[in-house]
CSV table of C-alpha atoms in Angstrom, one decimal:
chain,number,residue,atom,x,y,z
B,26,MET,CA,15.0,33.2,-36.1
B,27,ALA,CA,14.6,29.4,-36.2
B,28,SER,CA,12.9,28.0,-39.3
B,29,ILE,CA,13.3,24.3,-40.3
B,30,SER,CA,12.7,22.5,-43.5
B,31,CYS,CA,12.6,18.7,-43.6
B,32,ARG,CA,12.7,17.2,-47.0
B,33,HIS,CA,12.3,13.5,-47.6
B,34,ILE,CA,14.0,12.4,-44.4
B,35,TYR,CA,14.7,8.8,-43.9
B,36,LYS,CA,16.3,7.1,-40.8
B,37,ILE,CA,17.0,3.4,-41.3
B,38,TYR,CA,18.7,1.4,-38.6
B,39,PRO,CA,20.7,-1.8,-39.1
B,40,GLY,CA,18.6,-4.8,-40.0
B,41,ASN,CA,16.6,-2.5,-42.4
B,42,VAL,CA,14.4,-1.1,-39.6
B,43,THR,CA,12.9,2.1,-40.9
B,44,ALA,CA,12.2,4.6,-38.1
B,45,VAL,CA,11.5,7.6,-40.2
B,46,LYS,CA,10.2,7.3,-43.8
B,47,ASP,CA,10.0,10.1,-46.4
B,48,PHE,CA,9.3,12.7,-43.7
B,49,ASN,CA,8.5,16.2,-45.0
B,50,LEU,CA,7.7,19.2,-42.9
B,51,GLU,CA,8.1,23.0,-43.0
B,52,ILE,CA,8.4,24.6,-39.5
B,53,ALA,CA,8.0,28.4,-39.4
B,54,ASP,CA,9.9,30.7,-37.1
B,55,LYS,CA,8.1,30.9,-33.7
B,56,GLU,CA,5.8,28.0,-34.5
B,57,PHE,CA,4.8,25.6,-31.7
B,58,ILE,CA,4.3,22.1,-33.2
B,59,VAL,CA,3.2,19.1,-31.2
B,60,PHE,CA,4.0,15.6,-32.4
B,61,VAL,CA,1.7,12.8,-31.1
B,62,GLY,CA,1.3,9.2,-32.0
B,63,PRO,CA,1.4,5.6,-30.7
B,64,SER,CA,4.6,4.1,-29.2
B,65,GLY,CA,7.1,3.3,-31.9
B,66,CYS,CA,5.6,5.6,-34.4
B,67,GLY,CA,8.9,7.4,-34.9
B,68,LYS,CA,8.1,10.8,-33.3
B,69,SER,CA,11.1,10.9,-30.9
B,70,THR,CA,13.5,9.6,-33.6
B,71,THR,CA,12.2,12.3,-36.0
B,72,GLY,CA,12.8,15.0,-33.4
B,73,ARG,CA,16.3,13.8,-32.7
B,74,THR,CA,17.0,13.4,-36.4
B,75,ILE,CA,15.9,17.0,-37.2
B,76,LEU,CA,18.3,18.3,-34.5
B,77,ARG,CA,21.2,15.8,-35.5
B,78,LEU,CA,21.2,14.1,-32.1
B,79,GLY,CA,21.2,10.5,-33.1
B,80,GLY,CA,24.0,9.9,-35.6
B,81,GLU,CA,23.6,10.4,-39.3
B,82,LYS,CA,20.3,10.4,-41.1
B,83,THR,CA,19.9,7.9,-43.9
B,84,GLY,CA,18.5,10.2,-46.5
B,85,GLY,CA,16.9,13.6,-47.2
B,86,GLN,CA,17.7,17.1,-46.1
B,87,VAL,CA,17.3,19.0,-42.8
B,88,LEU,CA,17.7,22.8,-43.3
B,89,PHE,CA,18.0,25.1,-40.3
B,90,ASN,CA,17.5,28.7,-41.5
B,91,GLY,CA,18.3,27.5,-45.0
B,92,LYS,CA,21.5,25.6,-44.2
B,93,GLU,CA,21.8,21.8,-44.3
B,94,VAL,CA,22.3,20.7,-40.6
B,95,TYR,CA,24.2,17.6,-41.6
B,96,ASP,CA,26.7,19.6,-43.7
B,97,MET,CA,27.6,21.9,-40.8
B,98,THR,CA,31.2,21.8,-39.5
B,99,PRO,CA,31.8,20.9,-35.8
B,100,ALA,CA,32.2,24.7,-35.1
B,101,GLU,CA,28.9,25.4,-36.8
B,102,MET,CA,27.2,22.7,-34.9
B,103,ARG,CA,28.5,24.0,-31.6
B,104,GLU,CA,27.1,27.4,-32.5
B,105,LEU,CA,23.8,25.8,-33.4
B,106,ARG,CA,23.7,24.0,-30.1
B,107,THR,CA,23.9,27.3,-28.3
B,108,LYS,CA,20.7,28.4,-30.0
B,109,MET,CA,18.7,25.3,-28.9
B,110,GLN,CA,17.6,23.6,-25.7
B,111,ILE,CA,16.4,20.0,-25.3
B,112,ILE,CA,14.4,18.6,-22.4
B,113,PHE,CA,13.9,14.9,-22.1
B,114,GLN,CA,11.7,12.8,-19.8
B,115,ASP,CA,14.4,12.5,-17.1
B,116,PRO,CA,15.1,16.0,-15.7
B,117,PHE,CA,18.2,14.8,-13.9
B,118,SER,CA,20.1,14.8,-17.1
B,119,SER,CA,20.4,18.6,-17.1
B,120,LEU,CA,20.5,19.4,-13.3
B,121,SER,CA,23.8,19.1,-11.5
B,122,PRO,CA,23.3,16.5,-8.7
B,123,ARG,CA,26.2,18.1,-6.7
B,124,LEU,CA,24.7,21.5,-6.2
B,125,PRO,CA,21.6,22.7,-4.3
B,126,VAL,CA,18.8,24.4,-6.2
B,127,GLY,CA,19.9,28.0,-5.2
B,128,GLU,CA,23.4,27.4,-6.5
B,129,ILE,CA,22.2,25.8,-9.7
B,130,ILE,CA,20.1,28.8,-10.6
B,131,GLY,CA,22.8,31.2,-9.3
B,132,GLU,CA,25.5,29.7,-11.5
B,133,ALA,CA,23.3,30.2,-14.6
B,134,VAL,CA,22.4,33.8,-13.7
B,135,ARG,CA,26.1,34.7,-13.1
B,136,GLU,CA,27.3,32.9,-16.3
B,137,HIS,CA,24.8,34.8,-18.5
B,138,ASN,CA,25.0,38.0,-16.5
B,139,LEU,CA,21.2,38.1,-16.5
B,140,VAL,CA,20.6,40.8,-13.8
B,141,PRO,CA,22.6,43.4,-11.9
B,142,LYS,CA,24.3,42.1,-8.7
B,143,ALA,CA,21.8,44.1,-6.5
B,144,GLU,CA,18.9,42.1,-8.0
B,145,PHE,CA,20.6,38.7,-7.9
B,146,ASN,CA,18.9,37.2,-4.9
B,147,ASP,CA,15.5,38.5,-5.8
B,148,TYR,CA,15.9,37.1,-9.3
B,149,ILE,CA,16.7,33.6,-7.9
B,150,ASP,CA,13.6,33.8,-5.7
B,151,GLN,CA,11.5,34.7,-8.7
B,152,VAL,CA,12.7,31.8,-10.7
B,153,MET,CA,12.1,29.4,-7.8
B,154,ASP,CA,8.6,30.8,-7.3
B,155,ASN,CA,7.9,30.3,-11.0
B,156,CYS,CA,8.9,26.6,-10.5
B,157,GLY,CA,6.6,26.2,-7.6
B,158,LEU,CA,9.5,26.1,-5.2
B,159,GLN,CA,9.6,27.7,-1.7
B,160,PRO,CA,12.5,29.5,0.0
B,161,TYR,CA,13.5,26.4,1.9
B,162,HIS,CA,14.1,24.5,-1.4
B,163,LYS,CA,17.1,26.8,-2.0
B,164,THR,CA,19.3,24.5,0.0
B,165,ARG,CA,17.8,21.2,-1.3
B,166,TYR,CA,19.4,19.1,-4.0
B,167,PRO,CA,17.5,18.1,-7.2
B,168,HIS,CA,16.9,14.5,-5.9
B,169,GLU,CA,15.1,16.0,-2.9
B,170,LEU,CA,12.5,17.7,-5.2
B,171,SER,CA,9.4,16.2,-6.6
B,172,GLY,CA,9.3,15.1,-10.2
B,173,GLY,CA,7.2,18.0,-11.2
B,174,GLN,CA,9.4,20.5,-9.4
B,175,ARG,CA,12.5,19.1,-11.1
B,176,GLN,CA,10.9,19.2,-14.5
B,177,ALA,CA,9.6,22.8,-14.0
B,178,LEU,CA,13.0,23.9,-12.8
B,179,THR,CA,14.6,22.2,-15.8
B,180,LEU,CA,12.2,24.0,-18.2
B,181,LEU,CA,12.9,27.4,-16.6
B,182,MET,CA,16.6,26.8,-16.5
B,183,ALA,CA,16.6,25.9,-20.2
B,184,THR,CA,14.8,29.1,-21.1
B,185,LEU,CA,16.5,31.6,-18.8
B,186,VAL,CA,18.4,32.7,-21.9
B,187,THR,CA,15.8,32.5,-24.6
B,188,PRO,CA,16.7,29.7,-27.1
B,189,LYS,CA,15.8,30.0,-30.7
B,190,LEU,CA,14.6,26.4,-30.7
B,191,LEU,CA,13.2,24.2,-27.9
B,192,LEU,CA,12.7,20.4,-28.2
B,193,LEU,CA,10.5,18.8,-25.5
B,194,ASP,CA,10.8,15.0,-25.8
B,195,GLU,CA,8.0,13.4,-23.6
B,196,HIS,CA,9.0,15.9,-20.9
B,197,THR,CA,5.9,15.2,-18.8
B,198,ALA,CA,5.6,11.4,-19.4
B,199,ALA,CA,7.0,10.4,-16.0
B,200,LEU,CA,4.7,12.8,-14.1
B,201,ASP,CA,1.2,12.1,-12.6
B,202,PRO,CA,-1.6,13.8,-14.6
B,203,ALA,CA,-2.2,16.7,-12.3
B,204,THR,CA,1.5,17.5,-12.1
B,205,ALA,CA,1.9,17.1,-15.8
B,206,ASP,CA,-0.9,19.6,-16.4
B,207,LYS,CA,1.0,22.2,-14.3
B,208,VAL,CA,4.2,21.7,-16.2
B,209,LEU,CA,2.4,21.8,-19.5
B,210,GLU,CA,0.7,25.1,-18.5
B,211,LEU,CA,4.2,26.5,-17.6
B,212,THR,CA,5.5,25.2,-21.0
B,213,LYS,CA,2.7,27.0,-22.8
B,214,LYS,CA,3.4,30.3,-20.9
B,215,ILE,CA,7.1,30.2,-21.4
B,216,VAL,CA,7.0,29.4,-25.1
B,217,ALA,CA,4.3,32.1,-25.8
B,218,GLU,CA,6.0,34.8,-23.8
B,219,ASN,CA,9.4,34.2,-25.3
B,220,HIS,CA,8.3,33.5,-28.9
B,221,ILE,CA,10.3,30.3,-29.2
B,222,THR,CA,10.1,27.9,-32.0
B,223,CYS,CA,9.1,24.7,-30.2
B,224,LEU,CA,8.8,21.0,-31.1
B,225,MET,CA,7.0,19.0,-28.4
B,226,ILE,CA,6.7,15.2,-28.5
B,227,THR,CA,4.0,13.6,-26.4
B,228,HIS,CA,1.6,10.8,-25.9
B,229,ASN,CA,-0.9,13.1,-24.4
B,230,MET,CA,-3.7,13.6,-26.9
B,231,HIS,CA,-5.3,16.5,-24.9
B,232,ALA,CA,-2.0,18.3,-24.8
B,233,ALA,CA,-1.5,17.7,-28.5
B,234,LEU,CA,-4.7,19.7,-29.2
B,235,GLU,CA,-4.5,22.3,-26.5
B,236,LEU,CA,-0.9,23.4,-26.7
B,237,GLY,CA,0.9,25.1,-29.5
B,238,ASN,CA,-0.7,26.0,-32.8
B,239,ARG,CA,-0.2,22.8,-34.9
B,240,THR,CA,-0.7,19.1,-34.3
B,241,LEU,CA,1.1,16.4,-36.2
B,242,MET,CA,0.0,12.8,-35.7
B,243,MET,CA,2.6,10.2,-36.8
B,244,ASP,CA,2.5,6.6,-37.7
B,245,SER,CA,5.2,4.3,-39.1
B,246,GLY,CA,7.8,7.1,-39.4
B,247,HIS,CA,5.7,9.7,-41.2
B,248,ILE,CA,3.0,12.2,-40.8
B,249,VAL,CA,-0.6,10.9,-41.2
B,250,LEU,CA,-2.4,14.0,-39.9
B,251,ASP,CA,-1.3,17.7,-40.0
B,252,ILE,CA,-4.0,20.0,-38.5
B,253,SER,CA,-3.9,23.6,-37.5
B,254,GLY,CA,-6.0,26.8,-37.3
B,255,GLU,CA,-9.8,26.5,-37.2
B,256,GLU,CA,-9.7,22.8,-38.1
B,257,ARG,CA,-7.6,22.1,-35.0
B,258,ALA,CA,-9.7,24.3,-32.7
B,259,ASN,CA,-12.8,22.3,-33.7
B,260,THR,CA,-11.2,18.8,-33.4
B,261,THR,CA,-11.7,16.7,-30.3
B,262,VAL,CA,-9.6,13.8,-29.2
B,263,ASP,CA,-12.2,11.3,-30.4
B,264,GLY,CA,-12.3,13.2,-33.7
B,265,LEU,CA,-8.5,13.1,-34.1
B,266,LEU,CA,-8.5,9.3,-33.4
B,267,ASP,CA,-11.3,8.9,-36.0
B,268,GLN,CA,-9.3,10.7,-38.6
B,269,PHE,CA,-6.2,8.6,-37.7
B,270,ALA,CA,-8.2,5.4,-38.1
B,271,LYS,CA,-9.6,6.6,-41.5
B,272,ASN,CA,-6.1,7.5,-42.8
B,273,VAL,CA,-4.2,4.6,-41.4
B,274,GLY,CA,-6.8,1.8,-41.5
B,275,ARG,CA,-6.7,0.8,-37.9
B,276,ARG,CA,-7.8,2.1,-34.5
B,277,LEU,CA,-5.5,2.7,-31.5
B,278,ASP,CA,-7.7,0.6,-29.2
B,279,ASN,CA,-5.1,-0.5,-26.7
B,280,ASP,CA,-2.5,2.3,-26.7
B,281,ARG,CA,-2.2,4.7,-23.7
B,282,ILE,CA,-2.7,7.5,-26.2
B,283,LEU,CA,-6.4,6.8,-25.8
B,284,LEU,CA,-6.5,7.7,-22.1
B,285,SER,CA,-9.0,10.4,-21.3
B,286,ARG,CA,-8.3,12.9,-18.5
B,287,GLN,CA,-10.7,10.9,-16.2
B,288,GLU,CA,-8.9,7.7,-16.9
B,289,GLU,CA,-5.5,9.3,-16.4
B,290,THR,CA,-6.6,10.7,-13.1
B,291,ALA,CA,-7.9,7.4,-11.9
B,292,GLN,CA,-4.6,5.7,-12.4
């Protein structure tokens, strides 16, 4: 179980720079929430603050399964970390550069005793196939894979042992649109099949409406739109941007958040 309650969270940096402002959110167990918004809106800082990844928050409460995260002892935090996985834009951060792909997967399979010894090699081949990797990739190192292959491998490695909570912080931002779509499809499949509570941070407006079950649009450190259910299913990207403009009082005319699929593909 992984439910999170955020109550009046503030994150203020030196110089009185407010990154998160009076942020309130209830995240249910197994909910897949997508944060979207313009650069500098506070979505990544919010995600890191919720998981206590960037120093102390300035104010408010973050409750994980009813317990204040920032009151946890070091031992309790270590235990919490074993229940969550975090994937950033750079997949190298979680893949050992010193081991070939086959050994990276094999180490994880052995460490967690995921399959009987007789099924070991077949299981590694299955994981590689799910990443879009071929048998010859088994002896290749992470830097010899494409960006999409590395990120797909990172995603599958992070979820070999199903985490209670998954944070995806712009995990497809460095990929070309076609490759990003493949990784997002894999993300959708893994989260749904494993019933993981997931927080995904993205600039991709289409992904924000097509993945998960709830879209949160942020600006200036707080939520300005929170849509789910039938309302979300009937909302287009243009409609979401219109609602943003109505609530915030400005349009996002020059931000890459506005890129359509066609414009992304052309770049």
